[in-house]
PDB file of C-alpha atoms in Angstrom:
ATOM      1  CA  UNK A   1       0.000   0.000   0.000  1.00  0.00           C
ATOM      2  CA  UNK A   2       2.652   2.241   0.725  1.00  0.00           C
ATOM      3  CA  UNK A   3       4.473   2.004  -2.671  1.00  0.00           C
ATOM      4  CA  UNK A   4       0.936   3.154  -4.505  1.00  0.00           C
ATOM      5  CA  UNK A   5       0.218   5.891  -1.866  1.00  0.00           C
ATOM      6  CA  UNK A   6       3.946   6.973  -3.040  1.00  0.00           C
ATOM      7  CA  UNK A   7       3.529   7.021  -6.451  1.00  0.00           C
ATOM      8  CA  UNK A   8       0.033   8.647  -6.472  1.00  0.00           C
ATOM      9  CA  UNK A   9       0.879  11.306  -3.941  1.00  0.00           C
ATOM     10  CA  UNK A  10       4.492  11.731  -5.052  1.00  0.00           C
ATOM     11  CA  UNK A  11       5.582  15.043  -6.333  1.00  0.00           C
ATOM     12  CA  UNK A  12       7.280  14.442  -9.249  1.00  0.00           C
ATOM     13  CA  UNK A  13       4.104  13.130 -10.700  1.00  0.00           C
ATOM     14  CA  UNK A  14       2.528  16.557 -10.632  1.00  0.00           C
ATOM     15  CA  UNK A  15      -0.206  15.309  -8.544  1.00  0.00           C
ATOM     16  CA  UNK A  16      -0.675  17.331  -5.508  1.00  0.00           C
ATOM     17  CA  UNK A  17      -3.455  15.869  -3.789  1.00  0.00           C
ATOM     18  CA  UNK A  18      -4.360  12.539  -4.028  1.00  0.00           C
ATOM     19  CA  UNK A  19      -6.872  11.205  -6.864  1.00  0.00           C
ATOM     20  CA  UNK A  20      -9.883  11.153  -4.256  1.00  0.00           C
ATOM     21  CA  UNK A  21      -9.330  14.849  -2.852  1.00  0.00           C
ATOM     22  CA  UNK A  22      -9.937  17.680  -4.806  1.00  0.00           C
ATOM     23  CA  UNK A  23     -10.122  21.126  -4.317  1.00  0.00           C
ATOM     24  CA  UNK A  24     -13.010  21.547  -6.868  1.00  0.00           C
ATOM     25  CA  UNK A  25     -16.438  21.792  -5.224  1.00  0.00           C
ATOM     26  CA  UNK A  26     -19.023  19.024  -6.675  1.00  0.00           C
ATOM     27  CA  UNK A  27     -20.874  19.909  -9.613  1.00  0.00           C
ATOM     28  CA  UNK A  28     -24.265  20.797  -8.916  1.00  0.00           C
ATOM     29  CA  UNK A  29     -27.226  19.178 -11.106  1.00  0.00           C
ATOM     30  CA  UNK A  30     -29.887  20.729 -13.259  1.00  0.00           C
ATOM     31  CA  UNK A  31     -33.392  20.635 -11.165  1.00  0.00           C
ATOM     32  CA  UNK A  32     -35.549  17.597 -11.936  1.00  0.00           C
ATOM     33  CA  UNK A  33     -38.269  18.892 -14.340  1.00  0.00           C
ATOM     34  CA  UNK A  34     -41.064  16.198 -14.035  1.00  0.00           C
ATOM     35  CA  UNK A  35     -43.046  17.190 -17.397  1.00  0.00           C
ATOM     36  CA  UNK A  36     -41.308  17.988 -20.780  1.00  0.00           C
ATOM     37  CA  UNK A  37     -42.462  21.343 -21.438  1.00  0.00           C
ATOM     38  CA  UNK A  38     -38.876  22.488 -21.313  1.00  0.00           C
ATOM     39  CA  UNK A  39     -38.131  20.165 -24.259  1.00  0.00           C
ATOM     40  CA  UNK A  40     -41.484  21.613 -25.757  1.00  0.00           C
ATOM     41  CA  UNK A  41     -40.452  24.948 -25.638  1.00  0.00           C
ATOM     42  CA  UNK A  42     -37.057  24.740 -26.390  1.00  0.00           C
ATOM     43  CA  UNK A  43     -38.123  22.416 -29.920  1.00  0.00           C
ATOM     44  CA  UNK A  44     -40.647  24.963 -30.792  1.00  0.00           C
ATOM     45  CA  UNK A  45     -38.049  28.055 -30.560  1.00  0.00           C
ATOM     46  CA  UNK A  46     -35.844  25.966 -32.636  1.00  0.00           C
ATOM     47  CA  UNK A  47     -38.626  24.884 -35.477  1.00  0.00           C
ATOM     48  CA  UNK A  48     -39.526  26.988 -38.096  1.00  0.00           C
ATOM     49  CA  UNK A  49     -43.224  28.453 -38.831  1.00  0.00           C
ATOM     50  CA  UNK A  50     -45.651  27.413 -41.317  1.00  0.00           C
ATOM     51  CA  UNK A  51     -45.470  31.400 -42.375  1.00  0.00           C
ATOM     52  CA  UNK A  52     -41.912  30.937 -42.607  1.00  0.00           C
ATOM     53  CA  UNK A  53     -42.022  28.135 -44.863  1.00  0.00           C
ATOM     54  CA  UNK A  54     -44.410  29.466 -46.861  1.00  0.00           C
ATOM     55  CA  UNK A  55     -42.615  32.339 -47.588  1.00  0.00           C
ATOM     56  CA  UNK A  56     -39.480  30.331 -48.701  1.00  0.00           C
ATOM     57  CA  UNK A  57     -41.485  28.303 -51.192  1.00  0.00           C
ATOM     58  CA  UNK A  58     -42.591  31.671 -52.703  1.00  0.00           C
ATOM     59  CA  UNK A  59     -39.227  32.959 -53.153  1.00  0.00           C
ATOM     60  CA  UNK A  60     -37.966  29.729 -53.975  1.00  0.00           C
ATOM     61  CA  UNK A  61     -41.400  29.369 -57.223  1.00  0.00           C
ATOM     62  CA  UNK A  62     -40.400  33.415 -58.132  1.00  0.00           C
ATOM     63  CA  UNK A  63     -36.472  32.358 -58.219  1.00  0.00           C
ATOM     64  CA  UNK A  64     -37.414  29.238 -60.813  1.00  0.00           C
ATOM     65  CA  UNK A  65     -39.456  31.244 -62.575  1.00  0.00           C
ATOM     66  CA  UNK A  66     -37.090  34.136 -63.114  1.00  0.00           C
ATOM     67  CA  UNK A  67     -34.894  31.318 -63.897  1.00  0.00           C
ATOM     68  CA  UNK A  68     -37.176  29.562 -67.057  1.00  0.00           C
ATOM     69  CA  UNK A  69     -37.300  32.877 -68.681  1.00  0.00           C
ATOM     70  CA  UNK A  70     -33.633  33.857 -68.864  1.00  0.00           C
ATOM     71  CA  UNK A  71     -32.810  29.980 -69.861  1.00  0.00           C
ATOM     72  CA  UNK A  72     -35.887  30.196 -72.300  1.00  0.00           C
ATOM     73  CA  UNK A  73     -34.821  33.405 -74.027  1.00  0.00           C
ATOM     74  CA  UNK A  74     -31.339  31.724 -74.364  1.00  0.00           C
ATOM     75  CA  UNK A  75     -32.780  28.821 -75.956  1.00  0.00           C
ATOM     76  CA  UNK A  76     -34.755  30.940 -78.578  1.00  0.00           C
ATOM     77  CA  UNK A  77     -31.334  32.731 -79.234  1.00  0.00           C
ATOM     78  CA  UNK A  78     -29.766  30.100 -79.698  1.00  0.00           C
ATOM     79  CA  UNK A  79     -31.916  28.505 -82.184  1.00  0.00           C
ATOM     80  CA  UNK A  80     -32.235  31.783 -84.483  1.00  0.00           C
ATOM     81  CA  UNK A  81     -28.211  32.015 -84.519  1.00  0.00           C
ATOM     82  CA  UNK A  82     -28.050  28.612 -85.312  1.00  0.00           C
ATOM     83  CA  UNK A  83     -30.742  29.002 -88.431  1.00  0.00           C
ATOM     84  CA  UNK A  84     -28.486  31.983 -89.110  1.00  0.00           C
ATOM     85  CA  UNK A  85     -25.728  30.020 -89.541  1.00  0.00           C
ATOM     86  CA  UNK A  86     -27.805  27.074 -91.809  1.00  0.00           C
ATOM     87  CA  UNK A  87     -28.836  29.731 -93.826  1.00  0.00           C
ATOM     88  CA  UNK A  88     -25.318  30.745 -94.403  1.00  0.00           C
ATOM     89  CA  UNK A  89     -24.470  27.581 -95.558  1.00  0.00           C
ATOM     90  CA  UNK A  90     -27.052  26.766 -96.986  1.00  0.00           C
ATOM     91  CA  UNK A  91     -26.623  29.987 -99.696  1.00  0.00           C
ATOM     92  CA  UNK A  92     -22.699  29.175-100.351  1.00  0.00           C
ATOM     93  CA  UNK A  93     -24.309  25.680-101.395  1.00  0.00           C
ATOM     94  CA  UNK A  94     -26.805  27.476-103.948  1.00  0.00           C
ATOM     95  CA  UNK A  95     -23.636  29.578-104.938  1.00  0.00           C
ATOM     96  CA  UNK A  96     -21.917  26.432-105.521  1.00  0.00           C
ATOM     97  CA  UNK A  97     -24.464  25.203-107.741  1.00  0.00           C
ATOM     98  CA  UNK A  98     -24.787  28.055-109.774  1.00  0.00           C
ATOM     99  CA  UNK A  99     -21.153  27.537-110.663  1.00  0.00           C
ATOM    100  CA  UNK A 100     -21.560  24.435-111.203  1.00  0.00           C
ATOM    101  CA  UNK A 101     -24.576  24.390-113.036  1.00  0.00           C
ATOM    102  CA  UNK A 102     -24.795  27.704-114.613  1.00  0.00           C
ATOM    103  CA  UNK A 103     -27.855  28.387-112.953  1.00  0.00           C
ATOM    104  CA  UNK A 104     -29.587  28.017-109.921  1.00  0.00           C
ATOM    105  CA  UNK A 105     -32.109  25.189-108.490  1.00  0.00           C
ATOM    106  CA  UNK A 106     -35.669  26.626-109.101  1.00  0.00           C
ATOM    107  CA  UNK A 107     -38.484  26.237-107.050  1.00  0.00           C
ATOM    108  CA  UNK A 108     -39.261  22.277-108.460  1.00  0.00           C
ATOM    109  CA  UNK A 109     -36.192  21.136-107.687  1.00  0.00           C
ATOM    110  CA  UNK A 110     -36.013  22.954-104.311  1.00  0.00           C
ATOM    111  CA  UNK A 111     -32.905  22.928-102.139  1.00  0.00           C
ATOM    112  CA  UNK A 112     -33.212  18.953-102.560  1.00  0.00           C
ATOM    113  CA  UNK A 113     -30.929  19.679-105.691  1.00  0.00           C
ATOM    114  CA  UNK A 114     -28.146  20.492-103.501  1.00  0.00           C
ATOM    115  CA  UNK A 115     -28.178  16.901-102.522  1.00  0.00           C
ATOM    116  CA  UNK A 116     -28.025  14.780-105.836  1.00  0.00           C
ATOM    117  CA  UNK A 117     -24.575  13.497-106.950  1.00  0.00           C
ATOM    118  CA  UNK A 118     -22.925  14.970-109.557  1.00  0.00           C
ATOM    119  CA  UNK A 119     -19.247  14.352-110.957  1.00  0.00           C
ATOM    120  CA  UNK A 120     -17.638  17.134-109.172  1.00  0.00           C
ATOM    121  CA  UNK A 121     -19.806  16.322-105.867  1.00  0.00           C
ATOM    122  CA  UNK A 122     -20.228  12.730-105.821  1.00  0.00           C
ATOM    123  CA  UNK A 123     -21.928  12.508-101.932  1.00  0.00           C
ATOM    124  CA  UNK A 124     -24.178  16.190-103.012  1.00  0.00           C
ATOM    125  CA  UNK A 125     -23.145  19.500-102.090  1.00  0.00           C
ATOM    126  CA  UNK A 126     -24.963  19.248 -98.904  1.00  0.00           C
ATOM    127  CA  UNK A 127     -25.549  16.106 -96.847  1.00  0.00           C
ATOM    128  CA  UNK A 128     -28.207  15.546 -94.325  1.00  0.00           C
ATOM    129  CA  UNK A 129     -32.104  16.582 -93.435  1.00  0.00           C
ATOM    130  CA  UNK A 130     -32.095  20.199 -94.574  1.00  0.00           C
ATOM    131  CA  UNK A 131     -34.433  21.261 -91.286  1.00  0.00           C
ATOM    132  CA  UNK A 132     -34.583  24.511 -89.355  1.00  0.00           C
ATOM    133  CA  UNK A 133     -33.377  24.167 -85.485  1.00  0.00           C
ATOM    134  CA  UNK A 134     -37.637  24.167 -84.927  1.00  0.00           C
ATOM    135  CA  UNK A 135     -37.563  21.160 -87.234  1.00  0.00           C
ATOM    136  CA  UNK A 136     -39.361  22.510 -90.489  1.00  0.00           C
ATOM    137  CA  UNK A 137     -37.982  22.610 -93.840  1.00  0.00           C
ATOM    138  CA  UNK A 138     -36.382  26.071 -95.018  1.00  0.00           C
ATOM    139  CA  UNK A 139     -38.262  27.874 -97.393  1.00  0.00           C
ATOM    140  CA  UNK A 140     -36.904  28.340-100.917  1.00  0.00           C
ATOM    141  CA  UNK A 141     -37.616  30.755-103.225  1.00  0.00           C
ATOM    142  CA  UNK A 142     -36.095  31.350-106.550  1.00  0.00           C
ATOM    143  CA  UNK A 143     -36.202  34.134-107.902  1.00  0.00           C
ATOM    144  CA  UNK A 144     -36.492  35.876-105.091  1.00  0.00           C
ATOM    145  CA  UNK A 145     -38.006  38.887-104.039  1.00  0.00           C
ATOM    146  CA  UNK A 146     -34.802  40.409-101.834  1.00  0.00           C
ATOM    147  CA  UNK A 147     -32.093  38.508-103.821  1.00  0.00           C
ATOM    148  CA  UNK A 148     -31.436  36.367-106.235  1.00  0.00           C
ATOM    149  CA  UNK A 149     -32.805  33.685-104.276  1.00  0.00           C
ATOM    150  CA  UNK A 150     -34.701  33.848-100.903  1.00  0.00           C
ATOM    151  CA  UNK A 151     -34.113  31.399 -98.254  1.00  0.00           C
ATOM    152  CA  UNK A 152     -35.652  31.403 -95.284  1.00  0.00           C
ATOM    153  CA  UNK A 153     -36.811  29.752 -91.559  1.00  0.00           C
ATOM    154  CA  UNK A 154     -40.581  30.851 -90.414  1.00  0.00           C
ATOM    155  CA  UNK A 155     -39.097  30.882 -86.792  1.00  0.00           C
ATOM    156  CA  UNK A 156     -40.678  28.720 -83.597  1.00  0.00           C
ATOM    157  CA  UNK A 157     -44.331  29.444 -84.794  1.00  0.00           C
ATOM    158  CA  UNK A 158     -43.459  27.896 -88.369  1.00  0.00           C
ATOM    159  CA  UNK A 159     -46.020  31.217 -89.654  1.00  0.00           C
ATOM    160  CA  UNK A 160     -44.580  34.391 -91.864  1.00  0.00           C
ATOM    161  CA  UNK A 161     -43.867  37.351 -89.822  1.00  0.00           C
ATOM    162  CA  UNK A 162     -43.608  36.973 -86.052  1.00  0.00           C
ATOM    163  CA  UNK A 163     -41.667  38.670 -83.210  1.00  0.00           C
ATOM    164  CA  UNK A 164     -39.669  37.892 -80.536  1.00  0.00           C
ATOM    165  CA  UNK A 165     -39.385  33.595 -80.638  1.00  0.00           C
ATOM    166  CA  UNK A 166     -41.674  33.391 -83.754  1.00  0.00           C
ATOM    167  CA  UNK A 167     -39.428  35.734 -85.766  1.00  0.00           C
ATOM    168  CA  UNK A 168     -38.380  34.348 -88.986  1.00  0.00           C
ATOM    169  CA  UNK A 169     -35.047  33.862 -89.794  1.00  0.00           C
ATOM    170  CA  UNK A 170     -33.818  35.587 -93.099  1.00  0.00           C
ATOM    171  CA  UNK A 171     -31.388  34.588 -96.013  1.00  0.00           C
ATOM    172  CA  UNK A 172     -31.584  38.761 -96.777  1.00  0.00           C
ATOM    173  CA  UNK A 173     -30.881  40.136 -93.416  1.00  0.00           C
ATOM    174  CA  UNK A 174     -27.723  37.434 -92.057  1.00  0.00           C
ATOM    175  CA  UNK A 175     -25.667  39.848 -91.708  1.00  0.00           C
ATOM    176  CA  UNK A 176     -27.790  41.492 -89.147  1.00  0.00           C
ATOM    177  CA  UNK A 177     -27.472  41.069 -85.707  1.00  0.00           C
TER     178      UNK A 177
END
């Protein structure tokens, strides 16, 4: 006994009392509540209201919302650049067959000339569906009204005329903006 009273009262230990003395007074405990309204109360400060929820589903519908348009108008952007573009390639294929052929493809033959075989073009001069990005077939006019030939996309509505998504896309104005 005396070697562990030693070595747990011992100085060089750093202990100066021994394990079952302390200096600290005992830690007093919380008063017994018999009911749990305490828990009550304290869970119901913590929760949120049905207001408040409310309110964060609104802002959440009006963020979406504002969301779908700006994606939407992107979408519609993209679509009339993109018939842009088609319509620029589409017209340095009708140039191609005019020097090819002397002439250009008249309203029979359509822009489905572009895609017969020839000697010089054995696969066509163009390859593929010839469809808008709103999945319609471009309109081909020859002669045309604004050029020599007018080629156009009737936009998202597929109807002359139109603003905004429904505005057609023109072989006459590509170098517009």
């Amino acid at each position: 006994m005396r070697n562990a009273e030693s070595a747990i009262g011992s100085p060089g230990l750093g202990y100066k009392h021994s394990p079952r003395v302390c200096d600290r007074p005992a830690r007093r405990r919380a008063p017994f509540i018999p009911h749990s309204s305490f828990r009550i109360q304290h869970s119901r400060r913590r929760a949120f209201t049905l207001v408040e929820l409310m309110v964060v589903v609104v802002i959440l519908g009006i963020l979406a919302t504002i969301v779908t348009v700006s994606v939407n108008d992107y979408l519609v952007k993209g679509k009339q650049t993109a018939a842009k573009a088609e319509i620029a390639r589409i017209s340095e294929a009708l140039n191609l067959f005019y020097l090819d052929h002397d002439r250009y493809p008249d309203n029979d033959e359509g822009l489905a000339a572009l895609k017969q075989t020839t000697p010089q073009h054995p696969q066509g001069i163009l390859q593929g569906d010839l469809l808008d990005p709103w999945g319609r077939l471009y309109v081909y006019v020859y002669p045309g009204v604004h050029g020599v030939f007018d080629l156009l996309s009737l936009g998202a509505d597929g109807q002359e005329g139109g603003t905004g998504a429904d505005t057609d896309v023109v072989s006459w104005e590509e170098s517009k903006p």
